[in-house]
Amino acid sequence: MLRKNKEQTVNSYLRTISAFASFLVAEGYQADNPVKGIPKLKEPQHYPRTLNDEQLIALLKQPDTRTFVGLRDLTMMLLMVDAGLRASEVCGLTIDDVDLASGLIMVKQGKGRKQRIVPIGETALTILRRYLSLRTSKRLSHEFLFTTVFGRPITRRYLHDRVSEYGRMAGIQGVRVSPHSLRFTFVRKWLQSGGDGLVLQRILGHTTPVMTSYYARLFAFDLKE
């Protein structure tokens, strides 16, 4: 009995066979590439699950903002859902990257540490001010913006676990609560509110409008609503 493989798996096999056949042709072991011209299967588009407004409110209510950890976690989640930051970008922020007066933060992305300026909303800015004030009072000397109570930098794994735990505490179902889903929630809400695609591209740190167009297709139903 033939095993049914997913389209992505079949395309992966096809690329591997084609690469090997091209090698044989280049080395003179074969006259031509027998799989050249075979079209790849159309892969299904995966709709990124995002949080609806009720789920988002429930999630952001979970951190205990009377504590350093709770206020820190709320600030990190707000930066992801309010400014579309990646988990790695949140973890990489330093104190000097934040400009409270202008409401802007300097975000560094990728191995080349490419930089971009990202605005944050008034609510996120207010919470960020509170967090920085509390952080200063604890005299945490590390340059990174988000640290543990012992002053160690937050890792991506730790951030992912914290967000997931708050999702569990909020009883959110039907969507995997993660830094990635918070970033996608930002994208959906931006497009749904009529936000400009070029500005979105710059905020997210994409070099071309390809991904922005992809997001618009994925969230077409929300845009129609």
N, C-alpha and C. Protein backbone atom coordinates (compact mmCIF):
# COMPACT_ATOMS: atom_id res chain seq x y z
N MET A 1 0.85 -1.19 0.00
CA MET A 1 0.00 0.00 0.00
C MET A 1 0.89 1.25 0.00
N LEU A 2 0.57 2.20 -0.88
CA LEU A 2 1.35 3.43 -0.95
C LEU A 2 1.03 4.32 0.23
N ARG A 3 2.05 4.90 0.80
CA ARG A 3 1.86 5.81 1.91
C ARG A 3 1.58 7.21 1.37
N LYS A 4 0.56 7.87 1.91
CA LYS A 4 0.22 9.21 1.45
C LYS A 4 1.12 10.22 2.17
N ASN A 5 1.90 10.94 1.40
CA ASN A 5 2.78 11.95 1.96
C ASN A 5 2.18 13.34 1.77
N LYS A 6 2.55 14.24 2.66
CA LYS A 6 2.11 15.62 2.53
C LYS A 6 2.80 16.27 1.34
N GLU A 7 2.17 17.32 0.83
CA GLU A 7 2.71 18.02 -0.33
C GLU A 7 4.13 18.53 -0.06
N GLN A 8 4.35 19.04 1.16
CA GLN A 8 5.67 19.56 1.50
C GLN A 8 6.72 18.46 1.46
N THR A 9 6.34 17.24 1.90
CA THR A 9 7.28 16.12 1.89
C THR A 9 7.62 15.69 0.47
N VAL A 10 6.60 15.62 -0.38
CA VAL A 10 6.83 15.24 -1.78
C VAL A 10 7.75 16.25 -2.46
N ASN A 11 7.51 17.53 -2.24
CA ASN A 11 8.34 18.57 -2.84
C ASN A 11 9.77 18.50 -2.34
N SER A 12 9.93 18.13 -1.08
CA SER A 12 11.27 18.00 -0.51
C SER A 12 12.01 16.84 -1.18
N TYR A 13 11.31 15.72 -1.38
CA TYR A 13 11.90 14.58 -2.08
C TYR A 13 12.30 14.97 -3.50
N LEU A 14 11.41 15.71 -4.16
CA LEU A 14 11.66 16.11 -5.55
C LEU A 14 12.90 17.00 -5.64
N ARG A 15 13.05 17.93 -4.70
CA ARG A 15 14.22 18.80 -4.71
C ARG A 15 15.51 18.00 -4.51
N THR A 16 15.45 17.01 -3.62
CA THR A 16 16.63 16.19 -3.34
C THR A 16 17.03 15.37 -4.57
N ILE A 17 16.03 14.73 -5.19
CA ILE A 17 16.30 13.92 -6.38
C ILE A 17 16.83 14.78 -7.52
N SER A 18 16.24 15.96 -7.67
CA SER A 18 16.67 16.86 -8.74
C SER A 18 18.10 17.33 -8.53
N ALA A 19 18.46 17.61 -7.29
CA ALA A 19 19.81 18.06 -6.98
C ALA A 19 20.82 16.95 -7.28
N PHE A 20 20.46 15.71 -6.92
CA PHE A 20 21.35 14.57 -7.16
C PHE A 20 21.49 14.32 -8.66
N ALA A 21 20.37 14.41 -9.39
CA ALA A 21 20.41 14.20 -10.84
C ALA A 21 21.25 15.28 -11.52
N SER A 22 21.14 16.51 -11.04
CA SER A 22 21.95 17.60 -11.62
C SER A 22 23.43 17.34 -11.39
N PHE A 23 23.75 16.78 -10.21
CA PHE A 23 25.15 16.44 -9.91
C PHE A 23 25.66 15.37 -10.88
N LEU A 24 24.82 14.35 -11.14
CA LEU A 24 25.22 13.28 -12.06
C LEU A 24 25.47 13.83 -13.47
N VAL A 25 24.61 14.76 -13.89
CA VAL A 25 24.78 15.38 -15.22
C VAL A 25 26.07 16.18 -15.27
N ALA A 26 26.32 16.96 -14.21
CA ALA A 26 27.52 17.80 -14.17
C ALA A 26 28.80 16.97 -14.17
N GLU A 27 28.75 15.78 -13.56
CA GLU A 27 29.93 14.91 -13.49
C GLU A 27 30.06 13.98 -14.69
N GLY A 28 29.09 14.04 -15.61
CA GLY A 28 29.15 13.23 -16.81
C GLY A 28 28.65 11.81 -16.67
N TYR A 29 27.99 11.49 -15.56
CA TYR A 29 27.46 10.15 -15.36
C TYR A 29 26.09 9.96 -16.03
N GLN A 30 25.47 11.07 -16.40
CA GLN A 30 24.12 10.99 -16.97
C GLN A 30 23.95 12.11 -17.98
N ALA A 31 23.18 11.83 -19.03
CA ALA A 31 23.03 12.80 -20.11
C ALA A 31 22.11 13.96 -19.74
N ASP A 32 21.04 13.65 -19.01
CA ASP A 32 20.11 14.72 -18.66
C ASP A 32 19.48 14.44 -17.29
N ASN A 33 18.74 15.46 -16.81
CA ASN A 33 18.06 15.36 -15.52
C ASN A 33 16.63 14.88 -15.75
N PRO A 34 16.31 13.63 -15.40
CA PRO A 34 14.99 13.07 -15.71
C PRO A 34 13.83 13.73 -14.96
N VAL A 35 14.12 14.45 -13.88
CA VAL A 35 13.02 15.07 -13.12
C VAL A 35 12.90 16.57 -13.41
N LYS A 36 13.76 17.07 -14.32
CA LYS A 36 13.69 18.48 -14.66
C LYS A 36 12.37 18.79 -15.35
N GLY A 37 11.70 19.82 -14.89
CA GLY A 37 10.43 20.21 -15.49
C GLY A 37 9.21 19.64 -14.78
N ILE A 38 9.42 18.68 -13.88
CA ILE A 38 8.28 18.15 -13.13
C ILE A 38 7.80 19.21 -12.14
N PRO A 39 6.56 19.63 -12.25
CA PRO A 39 6.09 20.72 -11.37
C PRO A 39 5.94 20.25 -9.92
N LYS A 40 6.22 21.15 -9.01
CA LYS A 40 6.04 20.85 -7.58
C LYS A 40 4.55 20.87 -7.24
N LEU A 41 4.18 20.13 -6.25
CA LEU A 41 2.79 20.13 -5.79
C LEU A 41 2.48 21.44 -5.09
N LYS A 42 1.26 21.89 -5.22
CA LYS A 42 0.85 23.11 -4.55
C LYS A 42 0.68 22.82 -3.06
N GLU A 43 1.44 23.55 -2.26
CA GLU A 43 1.39 23.33 -0.81
C GLU A 43 0.28 24.17 -0.18
N PRO A 44 -0.44 23.60 0.76
CA PRO A 44 -1.52 24.34 1.42
C PRO A 44 -0.97 25.48 2.26
N GLN A 45 -1.67 26.60 2.27
CA GLN A 45 -1.27 27.72 3.10
C GLN A 45 -1.78 27.50 4.51
N HIS A 46 -0.88 27.66 5.46
CA HIS A 46 -1.26 27.47 6.86
C HIS A 46 -1.67 28.83 7.45
N TYR A 47 -2.90 28.87 7.90
CA TYR A 47 -3.42 30.11 8.47
C TYR A 47 -2.87 30.28 9.88
N PRO A 48 -2.11 31.33 10.11
CA PRO A 48 -1.55 31.53 11.45
C PRO A 48 -2.64 31.89 12.45
N ARG A 49 -2.78 31.11 13.48
CA ARG A 49 -3.81 31.38 14.48
C ARG A 49 -3.40 32.56 15.34
N THR A 50 -4.35 33.45 15.55
CA THR A 50 -4.10 34.63 16.38
C THR A 50 -5.10 34.68 17.52
N LEU A 51 -4.83 35.53 18.48
CA LEU A 51 -5.73 35.68 19.61
C LEU A 51 -6.81 36.70 19.27
N ASN A 52 -8.06 36.38 19.62
CA ASN A 52 -9.11 37.38 19.46
C ASN A 52 -9.03 38.36 20.63
N ASP A 53 -9.86 39.39 20.58
CA ASP A 53 -9.75 40.44 21.59
C ASP A 53 -10.00 39.91 23.00
N GLU A 54 -10.97 39.01 23.15
CA GLU A 54 -11.28 38.47 24.48
C GLU A 54 -10.10 37.64 25.01
N GLN A 55 -9.50 36.84 24.15
CA GLN A 55 -8.36 36.02 24.57
C GLN A 55 -7.16 36.90 24.93
N LEU A 56 -6.96 37.96 24.13
CA LEU A 56 -5.84 38.85 24.38
C LEU A 56 -5.99 39.56 25.72
N ILE A 57 -7.19 40.03 26.01
CA ILE A 57 -7.43 40.70 27.30
C ILE A 57 -7.21 39.74 28.45
N ALA A 58 -7.72 38.51 28.29
CA ALA A 58 -7.56 37.50 29.34
C ALA A 58 -6.09 37.19 29.58
N LEU A 59 -5.31 37.11 28.50
CA LEU A 59 -3.89 36.82 28.61
C LEU A 59 -3.15 37.92 29.36
N LEU A 60 -3.42 39.17 28.99
CA LEU A 60 -2.69 40.30 29.58
C LEU A 60 -3.10 40.57 31.02
N LYS A 61 -4.18 39.95 31.46
CA LYS A 61 -4.60 40.10 32.86
C LYS A 61 -3.88 39.14 33.79
N GLN A 62 -3.19 38.16 33.24
CA GLN A 62 -2.60 37.10 34.06
C GLN A 62 -1.38 37.52 34.88
N PRO A 63 -0.44 38.28 34.34
CA PRO A 63 0.74 38.64 35.14
C PRO A 63 0.37 39.45 36.38
N ASP A 64 1.00 39.14 37.49
CA ASP A 64 0.80 39.89 38.72
C ASP A 64 1.72 41.10 38.70
N THR A 65 1.19 42.24 38.31
CA THR A 65 2.02 43.43 38.12
C THR A 65 2.47 44.06 39.43
N ARG A 66 2.10 43.47 40.56
CA ARG A 66 2.61 43.95 41.85
C ARG A 66 4.03 43.43 42.09
N THR A 67 4.44 42.47 41.25
CA THR A 67 5.77 41.90 41.38
C THR A 67 6.66 42.30 40.21
N PHE A 68 7.96 42.21 40.41
CA PHE A 68 8.90 42.52 39.33
C PHE A 68 8.70 41.60 38.15
N VAL A 69 8.59 40.29 38.42
CA VAL A 69 8.44 39.31 37.35
C VAL A 69 7.15 39.54 36.56
N GLY A 70 6.05 39.79 37.28
CA GLY A 70 4.77 40.00 36.61
C GLY A 70 4.77 41.25 35.73
N LEU A 71 5.32 42.34 36.25
CA LEU A 71 5.38 43.58 35.48
C LEU A 71 6.31 43.43 34.29
N ARG A 72 7.41 42.74 34.50
CA ARG A 72 8.35 42.47 33.39
C ARG A 72 7.67 41.66 32.29
N ASP A 73 6.96 40.60 32.67
CA ASP A 73 6.32 39.73 31.69
C ASP A 73 5.22 40.46 30.92
N LEU A 74 4.45 41.28 31.61
CA LEU A 74 3.41 42.06 30.93
C LEU A 74 4.05 43.01 29.92
N THR A 75 5.14 43.64 30.30
CA THR A 75 5.84 44.57 29.40
C THR A 75 6.34 43.84 28.16
N MET A 76 6.92 42.67 28.34
CA MET A 76 7.42 41.90 27.20
C MET A 76 6.29 41.50 26.26
N MET A 77 5.18 41.04 26.81
CA MET A 77 4.05 40.62 25.97
C MET A 77 3.46 41.81 25.23
N LEU A 78 3.39 42.96 25.89
CA LEU A 78 2.85 44.15 25.23
C LEU A 78 3.74 44.58 24.06
N LEU A 79 5.05 44.45 24.19
CA LEU A 79 5.93 44.84 23.10
C LEU A 79 5.77 43.92 21.90
N MET A 80 5.42 42.66 22.14
CA MET A 80 5.20 41.74 21.04
C MET A 80 3.87 41.98 20.35
N VAL A 81 2.84 42.26 21.12
CA VAL A 81 1.51 42.41 20.53
C VAL A 81 1.24 43.86 20.10
N ASP A 82 1.98 44.81 20.66
CA ASP A 82 1.77 46.22 20.33
C ASP A 82 2.73 46.72 19.26
N ALA A 83 3.92 46.09 19.17
CA ALA A 83 4.91 46.54 18.20
C ALA A 83 5.38 45.42 17.28
N GLY A 84 4.84 44.22 17.44
CA GLY A 84 5.17 43.12 16.54
C GLY A 84 6.58 42.59 16.67
N LEU A 85 7.18 42.71 17.85
CA LEU A 85 8.56 42.25 18.01
C LEU A 85 8.64 40.73 18.09
N ARG A 86 9.73 40.18 17.58
CA ARG A 86 10.02 38.77 17.72
C ARG A 86 10.55 38.50 19.13
N ALA A 87 10.50 37.23 19.53
CA ALA A 87 11.01 36.86 20.85
C ALA A 87 12.49 37.22 20.98
N SER A 88 13.26 36.91 19.94
CA SER A 88 14.70 37.19 19.98
C SER A 88 14.97 38.69 20.08
N GLU A 89 14.11 39.50 19.47
CA GLU A 89 14.29 40.94 19.51
C GLU A 89 13.96 41.50 20.89
N VAL A 90 12.93 40.95 21.52
CA VAL A 90 12.59 41.37 22.88
C VAL A 90 13.75 41.05 23.82
N CYS A 91 14.27 39.83 23.71
CA CYS A 91 15.37 39.40 24.58
C CYS A 91 16.64 40.22 24.33
N GLY A 92 16.81 40.72 23.12
CA GLY A 92 18.02 41.45 22.77
C GLY A 92 18.00 42.93 23.07
N LEU A 93 16.86 43.45 23.53
CA LEU A 93 16.78 44.89 23.83
C LEU A 93 17.67 45.26 25.00
N THR A 94 18.29 46.42 24.89
CA THR A 94 19.09 46.95 25.98
C THR A 94 18.43 48.23 26.51
N ILE A 95 18.90 48.70 27.65
CA ILE A 95 18.37 49.93 28.24
C ILE A 95 18.52 51.09 27.26
N ASP A 96 19.66 51.15 26.58
CA ASP A 96 19.94 52.27 25.66
C ASP A 96 19.08 52.22 24.40
N ASP A 97 18.42 51.10 24.14
CA ASP A 97 17.57 50.99 22.95
C ASP A 97 16.23 51.69 23.13
N VAL A 98 15.90 52.06 24.35
CA VAL A 98 14.59 52.63 24.65
C VAL A 98 14.67 54.15 24.76
N ASP A 99 13.79 54.83 24.05
CA ASP A 99 13.68 56.29 24.13
C ASP A 99 12.26 56.62 24.60
N LEU A 100 12.09 56.78 25.91
CA LEU A 100 10.77 57.01 26.47
C LEU A 100 10.18 58.35 26.02
N ALA A 101 11.02 59.33 25.81
CA ALA A 101 10.54 60.66 25.44
C ALA A 101 9.83 60.65 24.09
N SER A 102 10.39 59.89 23.14
CA SER A 102 9.81 59.85 21.80
C SER A 102 8.87 58.66 21.60
N GLY A 103 8.89 57.71 22.54
CA GLY A 103 8.06 56.52 22.40
C GLY A 103 8.57 55.59 21.31
N LEU A 104 9.88 55.56 21.14
CA LEU A 104 10.50 54.73 20.11
C LEU A 104 11.52 53.78 20.74
N ILE A 105 11.70 52.62 20.10
CA ILE A 105 12.73 51.69 20.54
C ILE A 105 13.57 51.25 19.34
N MET A 106 14.85 51.05 19.60
CA MET A 106 15.76 50.58 18.58
C MET A 106 15.79 49.06 18.65
N VAL A 107 15.43 48.40 17.55
CA VAL A 107 15.36 46.95 17.52
C VAL A 107 16.48 46.41 16.64
N LYS A 108 17.20 45.41 17.15
CA LYS A 108 18.28 44.79 16.38
C LYS A 108 17.82 43.39 16.00
N GLN A 109 17.99 43.04 14.73
CA GLN A 109 17.51 41.76 14.25
C GLN A 109 18.57 41.02 13.46
N GLY A 110 18.50 39.68 13.53
CA GLY A 110 19.37 38.85 12.72
C GLY A 110 20.82 38.83 13.17
N LYS A 111 21.59 37.98 12.49
CA LYS A 111 23.01 37.84 12.82
C LYS A 111 23.79 39.11 12.53
N GLY A 112 23.34 39.85 11.50
CA GLY A 112 24.03 41.09 11.18
C GLY A 112 23.64 42.24 12.07
N ARG A 113 22.71 41.98 12.99
CA ARG A 113 22.24 43.00 13.93
C ARG A 113 21.74 44.24 13.20
N LYS A 114 21.00 44.02 12.12
CA LYS A 114 20.40 45.13 11.40
C LYS A 114 19.43 45.86 12.31
N GLN A 115 19.42 47.17 12.25
CA GLN A 115 18.63 47.97 13.18
C GLN A 115 17.43 48.61 12.51
N ARG A 116 16.37 48.78 13.28
CA ARG A 116 15.21 49.52 12.81
C ARG A 116 14.56 50.22 14.01
N ILE A 117 13.87 51.31 13.73
CA ILE A 117 13.18 52.07 14.77
C ILE A 117 11.72 51.67 14.78
N VAL A 118 11.19 51.33 15.95
CA VAL A 118 9.81 50.87 16.07
C VAL A 118 9.06 51.73 17.10
N PRO A 119 7.90 52.27 16.73
CA PRO A 119 7.10 53.03 17.70
C PRO A 119 6.27 52.10 18.57
N ILE A 120 5.99 52.52 19.78
CA ILE A 120 5.11 51.74 20.65
C ILE A 120 3.96 52.61 21.12
N GLY A 121 2.81 51.99 21.34
CA GLY A 121 1.62 52.71 21.73
C GLY A 121 1.67 53.25 23.14
N GLU A 122 0.71 54.10 23.46
CA GLU A 122 0.70 54.79 24.75
C GLU A 122 0.57 53.83 25.92
N THR A 123 -0.28 52.80 25.78
CA THR A 123 -0.46 51.84 26.87
C THR A 123 0.83 51.08 27.14
N ALA A 124 1.45 50.57 26.07
CA ALA A 124 2.71 49.84 26.22
C ALA A 124 3.80 50.76 26.79
N LEU A 125 3.78 52.01 26.39
CA LEU A 125 4.78 52.97 26.86
C LEU A 125 4.61 53.23 28.36
N THR A 126 3.36 53.32 28.80
CA THR A 126 3.09 53.55 30.22
C THR A 126 3.58 52.38 31.07
N ILE A 127 3.30 51.16 30.61
CA ILE A 127 3.74 49.97 31.34
C ILE A 127 5.26 49.87 31.30
N LEU A 128 5.87 50.23 30.19
CA LEU A 128 7.33 50.19 30.07
C LEU A 128 7.96 51.16 31.06
N ARG A 129 7.38 52.34 31.22
CA ARG A 129 7.89 53.31 32.20
C ARG A 129 7.83 52.73 33.61
N ARG A 130 6.71 52.09 33.94
CA ARG A 130 6.56 51.49 35.26
C ARG A 130 7.61 50.40 35.48
N TYR A 131 7.82 49.59 34.46
CA TYR A 131 8.80 48.51 34.58
C TYR A 131 10.20 49.07 34.77
N LEU A 132 10.57 50.08 33.99
CA LEU A 132 11.90 50.66 34.09
C LEU A 132 12.13 51.29 35.46
N SER A 133 11.08 51.92 36.00
CA SER A 133 11.19 52.51 37.33
C SER A 133 11.45 51.44 38.38
N LEU A 134 10.70 50.32 38.29
CA LEU A 134 10.89 49.23 39.24
C LEU A 134 12.25 48.57 39.05
N ARG A 135 12.65 48.43 37.80
CA ARG A 135 13.95 47.82 37.51
C ARG A 135 15.07 48.66 38.11
N THR A 136 14.97 49.98 37.99
CA THR A 136 15.97 50.88 38.55
C THR A 136 16.05 50.76 40.06
N SER A 137 14.88 50.65 40.69
CA SER A 137 14.84 50.54 42.15
C SER A 137 15.51 49.27 42.65
N LYS A 138 15.55 48.24 41.81
CA LYS A 138 16.18 46.98 42.19
C LYS A 138 17.67 46.96 41.87
N ARG A 139 18.14 48.04 41.24
CA ARG A 139 19.56 48.22 40.96
C ARG A 139 20.16 47.04 40.18
N LEU A 140 19.44 46.64 39.14
CA LEU A 140 19.93 45.59 38.26
C LEU A 140 20.86 46.25 37.24
N SER A 141 22.11 45.92 37.30
CA SER A 141 23.12 46.65 36.51
C SER A 141 23.29 46.15 35.09
N HIS A 142 22.70 45.02 34.75
CA HIS A 142 22.92 44.46 33.41
C HIS A 142 22.37 45.38 32.32
N GLU A 143 23.05 45.43 31.17
CA GLU A 143 22.65 46.31 30.08
C GLU A 143 21.34 45.88 29.42
N PHE A 144 21.01 44.59 29.47
CA PHE A 144 19.79 44.13 28.82
C PHE A 144 18.55 44.64 29.55
N LEU A 145 17.53 44.98 28.77
CA LEU A 145 16.32 45.56 29.33
C LEU A 145 15.57 44.57 30.20
N PHE A 146 15.43 43.35 29.72
CA PHE A 146 14.66 42.35 30.46
C PHE A 146 15.60 41.30 31.06
N THR A 147 15.53 41.18 32.38
CA THR A 147 16.38 40.24 33.10
C THR A 147 15.56 39.47 34.13
N THR A 148 16.19 38.48 34.71
CA THR A 148 15.58 37.78 35.84
C THR A 148 15.76 38.66 37.08
N VAL A 149 15.19 38.22 38.20
CA VAL A 149 15.33 38.98 39.45
C VAL A 149 16.79 38.98 39.92
N PHE A 150 17.60 38.09 39.34
CA PHE A 150 19.01 38.02 39.70
C PHE A 150 19.88 38.80 38.72
N GLY A 151 19.24 39.46 37.75
CA GLY A 151 19.99 40.28 36.81
C GLY A 151 20.53 39.56 35.60
N ARG A 152 20.08 38.33 35.39
CA ARG A 152 20.54 37.59 34.21
C ARG A 152 19.62 37.87 33.02
N PRO A 153 20.15 37.95 31.80
CA PRO A 153 19.31 38.23 30.62
C PRO A 153 18.26 37.15 30.40
N ILE A 154 17.11 37.56 29.92
CA ILE A 154 16.03 36.62 29.59
C ILE A 154 16.39 35.88 28.30
N THR A 155 16.15 34.59 28.25
CA THR A 155 16.39 33.81 27.05
C THR A 155 15.09 33.62 26.28
N ARG A 156 15.21 33.26 25.01
CA ARG A 156 14.02 33.02 24.18
C ARG A 156 13.19 31.86 24.74
N ARG A 157 13.88 30.82 25.20
CA ARG A 157 13.16 29.66 25.75
C ARG A 157 12.37 30.05 26.99
N TYR A 158 12.98 30.86 27.83
CA TYR A 158 12.31 31.31 29.05
C TYR A 158 11.11 32.17 28.70
N LEU A 159 11.27 33.07 27.74
CA LEU A 159 10.17 33.94 27.33
C LEU A 159 9.03 33.12 26.76
N HIS A 160 9.35 32.15 25.93
CA HIS A 160 8.32 31.29 25.33
C HIS A 160 7.56 30.55 26.42
N ASP A 161 8.28 30.03 27.41
CA ASP A 161 7.63 29.28 28.49
C ASP A 161 6.72 30.18 29.32
N ARG A 162 7.16 31.42 29.56
CA ARG A 162 6.34 32.34 30.36
C ARG A 162 5.04 32.68 29.63
N VAL A 163 5.13 32.97 28.34
CA VAL A 163 3.94 33.31 27.57
C VAL A 163 2.98 32.13 27.51
N SER A 164 3.52 30.95 27.28
CA SER A 164 2.68 29.74 27.22
C SER A 164 1.98 29.49 28.56
N GLU A 165 2.69 29.72 29.65
CA GLU A 165 2.10 29.50 30.97
C GLU A 165 0.95 30.47 31.22
N TYR A 166 1.10 31.72 30.83
CA TYR A 166 0.02 32.69 30.99
C TYR A 166 -1.19 32.31 30.13
N GLY A 167 -0.92 31.75 28.96
CA GLY A 167 -2.01 31.28 28.11
C GLY A 167 -2.78 30.16 28.77
N ARG A 168 -2.04 29.27 29.43
CA ARG A 168 -2.70 28.17 30.15
C ARG A 168 -3.50 28.72 31.33
N MET A 169 -2.94 29.67 32.05
CA MET A 169 -3.63 30.26 33.19
C MET A 169 -4.92 30.97 32.75
N ALA A 170 -4.89 31.57 31.55
CA ALA A 170 -6.05 32.29 31.03
C ALA A 170 -7.10 31.36 30.45
N GLY A 171 -6.76 30.06 30.34
CA GLY A 171 -7.70 29.10 29.80
C GLY A 171 -7.94 29.26 28.31
N ILE A 172 -6.96 29.77 27.59
CA ILE A 172 -7.11 30.00 26.15
C ILE A 172 -6.99 28.69 25.39
N GLN A 173 -7.95 28.43 24.52
CA GLN A 173 -7.96 27.21 23.72
C GLN A 173 -8.13 27.56 22.25
N GLY A 174 -7.72 26.63 21.38
CA GLY A 174 -7.88 26.83 19.94
C GLY A 174 -6.75 27.59 19.29
N VAL A 175 -5.80 28.06 20.07
CA VAL A 175 -4.64 28.76 19.53
C VAL A 175 -3.45 28.52 20.46
N ARG A 176 -2.31 28.26 19.87
CA ARG A 176 -1.10 28.07 20.66
C ARG A 176 -0.57 29.44 21.07
N VAL A 177 -0.63 29.72 22.35
CA VAL A 177 -0.20 31.03 22.84
C VAL A 177 1.33 31.04 22.93
N SER A 178 1.95 31.87 22.12
CA SER A 178 3.40 31.93 22.04
C SER A 178 3.82 33.32 21.58
N PRO A 179 5.10 33.66 21.68
CA PRO A 179 5.57 34.93 21.13
C PRO A 179 5.20 35.10 19.66
N HIS A 180 5.24 34.00 18.90
CA HIS A 180 4.92 34.07 17.48
C HIS A 180 3.45 34.42 17.25
N SER A 181 2.56 33.83 18.05
CA SER A 181 1.14 34.13 17.87
C SER A 181 0.83 35.57 18.30
N LEU A 182 1.59 36.11 19.25
CA LEU A 182 1.40 37.51 19.64
C LEU A 182 1.84 38.44 18.50
N ARG A 183 2.92 38.10 17.84
CA ARG A 183 3.39 38.91 16.69
C ARG A 183 2.36 38.86 15.57
N PHE A 184 1.81 37.68 15.30
CA PHE A 184 0.78 37.56 14.27
C PHE A 184 -0.49 38.30 14.66
N THR A 185 -0.80 38.33 15.95
CA THR A 185 -1.97 39.08 16.41
C THR A 185 -1.79 40.56 16.13
N PHE A 186 -0.56 41.05 16.33
CA PHE A 186 -0.26 42.45 15.99
C PHE A 186 -0.50 42.71 14.51
N VAL A 187 -0.02 41.80 13.66
CA VAL A 187 -0.16 41.96 12.22
C VAL A 187 -1.64 42.01 11.83
N ARG A 188 -2.42 41.07 12.37
CA ARG A 188 -3.85 41.02 12.03
C ARG A 188 -4.56 42.31 12.46
N LYS A 189 -4.30 42.76 13.67
CA LYS A 189 -4.98 43.95 14.18
C LYS A 189 -4.55 45.20 13.41
N TRP A 190 -3.28 45.24 13.00
CA TRP A 190 -2.79 46.38 12.22
C TRP A 190 -3.52 46.46 10.87
N LEU A 191 -3.58 45.33 10.17
CA LEU A 191 -4.24 45.31 8.87
C LEU A 191 -5.74 45.53 9.01
N GLN A 192 -6.32 44.95 10.04
CA GLN A 192 -7.76 45.06 10.24
C GLN A 192 -8.17 46.50 10.53
N SER A 193 -7.28 47.26 11.14
CA SER A 193 -7.58 48.66 11.47
C SER A 193 -7.23 49.61 10.34
N GLY A 194 -6.80 49.05 9.19
CA GLY A 194 -6.50 49.88 8.03
C GLY A 194 -5.09 50.41 8.00
N GLY A 195 -4.19 49.79 8.77
CA GLY A 195 -2.80 50.24 8.80
C GLY A 195 -2.12 50.09 7.45
N ASP A 196 -1.20 50.99 7.16
CA ASP A 196 -0.49 51.00 5.88
C ASP A 196 0.47 49.81 5.76
N GLY A 197 0.46 49.16 4.60
CA GLY A 197 1.27 47.97 4.38
C GLY A 197 2.76 48.26 4.38
N LEU A 198 3.17 49.41 3.82
CA LEU A 198 4.59 49.75 3.78
C LEU A 198 5.12 50.03 5.18
N VAL A 199 4.32 50.72 5.98
CA VAL A 199 4.72 50.98 7.37
C VAL A 199 4.83 49.67 8.14
N LEU A 200 3.88 48.76 7.91
CA LEU A 200 3.92 47.45 8.55
C LEU A 200 5.20 46.72 8.18
N GLN A 201 5.56 46.76 6.92
CA GLN A 201 6.78 46.11 6.46
C GLN A 201 7.99 46.62 7.23
N ARG A 202 8.05 47.93 7.45
CA ARG A 202 9.20 48.52 8.15
C ARG A 202 9.18 48.16 9.64
N ILE A 203 7.99 48.16 10.23
CA ILE A 203 7.88 47.83 11.64
C ILE A 203 8.32 46.39 11.90
N LEU A 204 7.91 45.48 11.01
CA LEU A 204 8.23 44.06 11.18
C LEU A 204 9.67 43.74 10.82
N GLY A 205 10.32 44.64 10.09
CA GLY A 205 11.71 44.41 9.73
C GLY A 205 11.91 43.59 8.48
N HIS A 206 10.88 43.54 7.60
CA HIS A 206 11.02 42.82 6.34
C HIS A 206 11.63 43.74 5.29
N THR A 207 12.50 43.18 4.46
CA THR A 207 13.18 43.99 3.46
C THR A 207 12.36 44.17 2.18
N THR A 208 11.38 43.29 1.95
CA THR A 208 10.54 43.38 0.76
C THR A 208 9.07 43.30 1.18
N PRO A 209 8.15 43.72 0.30
CA PRO A 209 6.72 43.66 0.64
C PRO A 209 6.10 42.28 0.47
N VAL A 210 6.91 41.27 0.16
CA VAL A 210 6.38 39.93 -0.10
C VAL A 210 5.61 39.40 1.11
N MET A 211 6.22 39.46 2.28
CA MET A 211 5.57 38.93 3.47
C MET A 211 4.34 39.73 3.85
N THR A 212 4.38 41.04 3.65
CA THR A 212 3.22 41.87 3.95
C THR A 212 2.04 41.49 3.08
N SER A 213 2.30 41.23 1.80
CA SER A 213 1.25 40.79 0.89
C SER A 213 0.72 39.42 1.30
N TYR A 214 1.62 38.57 1.76
CA TYR A 214 1.25 37.23 2.23
C TYR A 214 0.31 37.35 3.43
N TYR A 215 0.65 38.25 4.38
CA TYR A 215 -0.21 38.45 5.55
C TYR A 215 -1.58 38.95 5.13
N ALA A 216 -1.62 39.86 4.17
CA ALA A 216 -2.89 40.42 3.73
C ALA A 216 -3.79 39.34 3.14
N ARG A 217 -3.21 38.39 2.42
CA ARG A 217 -4.00 37.28 1.87
C ARG A 217 -4.50 36.36 2.98
N LEU A 218 -3.64 36.12 3.96
CA LEU A 218 -4.03 35.22 5.05
C LEU A 218 -5.16 35.81 5.88
N PHE A 219 -5.12 37.12 6.08
CA PHE A 219 -6.12 37.75 6.92
C PHE A 219 -7.21 38.44 6.09
N ALA A 220 -7.42 37.93 4.88
CA ALA A 220 -8.39 38.54 3.98
C ALA A 220 -9.80 38.60 4.61
N PHE A 221 -10.18 37.53 5.30
CA PHE A 221 -11.51 37.51 5.91
C PHE A 221 -11.64 38.59 6.97
N ASP A 222 -10.60 38.77 7.79
CA ASP A 222 -10.65 39.80 8.81
C ASP A 222 -10.71 41.19 8.19
N LEU A 223 -9.98 41.37 7.07
CA LEU A 223 -9.99 42.67 6.40
C LEU A 223 -11.39 42.96 5.85
N LYS A 224 -12.04 41.92 5.33
CA LYS A 224 -13.40 42.10 4.81
C LYS A 224 -14.34 42.50 5.93
N GLU A 225 -14.21 41.86 7.08
CA GLU A 225 -15.06 42.18 8.23
C GLU A 225 -14.85 43.62 8.66
